[in-house]
mmCIF file of C-alpha atoms in Angstrom:
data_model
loop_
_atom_site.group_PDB
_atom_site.id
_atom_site.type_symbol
_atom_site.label_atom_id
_atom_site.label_comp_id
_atom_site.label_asym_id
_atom_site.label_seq_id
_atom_site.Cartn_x
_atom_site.Cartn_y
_atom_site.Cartn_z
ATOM 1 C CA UNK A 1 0.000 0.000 0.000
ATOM 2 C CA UNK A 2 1.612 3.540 -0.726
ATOM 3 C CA UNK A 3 1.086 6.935 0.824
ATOM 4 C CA UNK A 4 -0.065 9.793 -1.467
ATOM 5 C CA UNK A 5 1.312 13.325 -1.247
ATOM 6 C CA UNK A 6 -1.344 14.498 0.729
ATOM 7 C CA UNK A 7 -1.088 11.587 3.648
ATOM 8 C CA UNK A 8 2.369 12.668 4.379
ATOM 9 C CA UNK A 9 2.640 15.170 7.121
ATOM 10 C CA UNK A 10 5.077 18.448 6.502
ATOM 11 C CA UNK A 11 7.384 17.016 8.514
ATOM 12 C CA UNK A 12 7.608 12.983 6.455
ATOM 13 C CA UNK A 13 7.733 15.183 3.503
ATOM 14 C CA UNK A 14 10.714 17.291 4.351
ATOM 15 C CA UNK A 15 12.301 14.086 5.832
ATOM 16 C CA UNK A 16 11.628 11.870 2.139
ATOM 17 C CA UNK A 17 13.033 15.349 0.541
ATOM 18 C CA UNK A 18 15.890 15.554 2.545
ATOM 19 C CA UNK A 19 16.609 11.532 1.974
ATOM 20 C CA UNK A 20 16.516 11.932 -1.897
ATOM 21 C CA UNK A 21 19.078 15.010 -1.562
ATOM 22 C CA UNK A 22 21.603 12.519 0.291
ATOM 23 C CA UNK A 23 23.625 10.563 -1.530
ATOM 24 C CA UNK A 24 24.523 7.616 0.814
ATOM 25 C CA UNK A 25 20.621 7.430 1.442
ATOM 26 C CA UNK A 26 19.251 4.803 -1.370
ATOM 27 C CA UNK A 27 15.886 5.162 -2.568
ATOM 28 C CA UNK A 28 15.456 1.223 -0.802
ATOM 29 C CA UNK A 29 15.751 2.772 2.356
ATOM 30 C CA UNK A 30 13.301 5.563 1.837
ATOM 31 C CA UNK A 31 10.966 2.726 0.320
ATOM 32 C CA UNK A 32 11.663 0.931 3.858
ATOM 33 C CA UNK A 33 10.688 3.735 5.717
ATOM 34 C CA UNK A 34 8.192 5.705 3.662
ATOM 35 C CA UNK A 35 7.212 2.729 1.252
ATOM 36 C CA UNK A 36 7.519 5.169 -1.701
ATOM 37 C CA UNK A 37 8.966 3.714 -4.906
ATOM 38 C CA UNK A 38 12.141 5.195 -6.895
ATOM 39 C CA UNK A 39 9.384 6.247 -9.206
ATOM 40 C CA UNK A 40 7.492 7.461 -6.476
ATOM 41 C CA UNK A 41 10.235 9.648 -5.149
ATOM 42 C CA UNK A 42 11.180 10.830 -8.411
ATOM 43 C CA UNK A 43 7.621 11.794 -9.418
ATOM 44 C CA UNK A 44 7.374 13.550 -5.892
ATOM 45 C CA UNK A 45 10.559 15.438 -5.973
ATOM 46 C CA UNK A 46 9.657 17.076 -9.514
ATOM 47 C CA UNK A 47 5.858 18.180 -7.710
ATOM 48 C CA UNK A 48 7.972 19.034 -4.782
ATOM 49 C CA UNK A 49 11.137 21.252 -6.218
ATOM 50 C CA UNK A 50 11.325 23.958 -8.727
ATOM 51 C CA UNK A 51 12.238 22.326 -12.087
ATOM 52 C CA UNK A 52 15.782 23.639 -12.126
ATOM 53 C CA UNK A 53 16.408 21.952 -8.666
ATOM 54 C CA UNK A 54 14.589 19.006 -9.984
ATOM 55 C CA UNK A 55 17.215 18.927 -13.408
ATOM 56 C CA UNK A 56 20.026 19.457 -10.920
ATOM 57 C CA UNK A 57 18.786 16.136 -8.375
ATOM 58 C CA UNK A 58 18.070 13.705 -11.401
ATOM 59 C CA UNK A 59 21.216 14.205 -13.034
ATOM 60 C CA UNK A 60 23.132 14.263 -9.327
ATOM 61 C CA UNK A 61 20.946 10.577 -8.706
ATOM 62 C CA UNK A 62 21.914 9.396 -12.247
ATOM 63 C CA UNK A 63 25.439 10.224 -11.704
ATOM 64 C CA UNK A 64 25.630 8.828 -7.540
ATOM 65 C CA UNK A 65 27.006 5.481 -7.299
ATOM 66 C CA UNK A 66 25.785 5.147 -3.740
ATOM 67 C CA UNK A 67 22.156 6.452 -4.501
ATOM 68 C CA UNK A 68 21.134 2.929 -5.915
ATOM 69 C CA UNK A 69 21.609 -0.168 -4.230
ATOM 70 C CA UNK A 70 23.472 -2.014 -6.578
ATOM 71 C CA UNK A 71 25.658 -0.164 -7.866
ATOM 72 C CA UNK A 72 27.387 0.559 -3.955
ATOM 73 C CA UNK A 73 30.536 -0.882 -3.462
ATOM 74 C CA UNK A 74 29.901 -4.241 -1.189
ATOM 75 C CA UNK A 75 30.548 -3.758 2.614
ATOM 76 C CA UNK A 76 28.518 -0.317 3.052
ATOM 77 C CA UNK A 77 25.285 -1.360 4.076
ATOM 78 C CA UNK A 78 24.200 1.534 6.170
ATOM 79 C CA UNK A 79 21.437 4.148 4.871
ATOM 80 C CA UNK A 80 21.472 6.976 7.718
ATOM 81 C CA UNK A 81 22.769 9.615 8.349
ATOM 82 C CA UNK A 82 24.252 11.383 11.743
ATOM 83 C CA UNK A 83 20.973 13.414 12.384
ATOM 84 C CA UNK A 84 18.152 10.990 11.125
ATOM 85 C CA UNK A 85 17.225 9.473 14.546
ATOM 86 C CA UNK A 86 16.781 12.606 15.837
ATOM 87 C CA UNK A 87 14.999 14.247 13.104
ATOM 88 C CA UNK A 88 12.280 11.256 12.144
ATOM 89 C CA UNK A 89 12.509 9.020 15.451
ATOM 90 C CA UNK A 90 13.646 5.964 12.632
ATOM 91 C CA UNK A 91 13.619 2.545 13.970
ATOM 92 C CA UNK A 92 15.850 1.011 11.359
ATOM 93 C CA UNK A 93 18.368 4.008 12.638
ATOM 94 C CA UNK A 94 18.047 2.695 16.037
ATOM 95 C CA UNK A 95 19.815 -0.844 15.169
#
């Protein structure tokens, strides 16, 4: 079952933003947490952005080795970052 747009609270939103804009954050782990699709997250981010921002983050995700799961170099298997526990209360973060 996915979330639309609208279901998403100000705060999810800003979180699945600020997950796309990370590059050791794969879109797996935002489907994990948010159970949004790469497509999903794509479609979002170009409703979400201006378009210039949006050109600039598809060609920065096309480009990011780490963005997609396997493509990563074997042995980094984490998906957070320093500040996600304490900005979305993540369990996965918690392990």
């Amino acid at each position: 079952m996915k979330k639309e747009k609208n279901s998403f609270s100000d705060i999810e939103l800003d979180r699945i933003i600020e997950m796309a804009w990370e590059d050791r954050t794969t879109f797996d782990a935002i489907q994990i947490q948010f159970n949004l699709s790469e497509t999903a997250v794509k479609a979002l981010m170009k409703k979400e952005l201006k378009f210039s921002s949006y050109k600039l983050w598809r060609k920065r995700v096309e480009d990011c080795k780490t963005k997609h799961a396997s493509k990563r170099i074997q042995g980094i298997d984490r998906f957070k970052c320093s500040r996600q526990r304490s900005i979305s209360n993540n369990k996965i973060s918690k392990r």
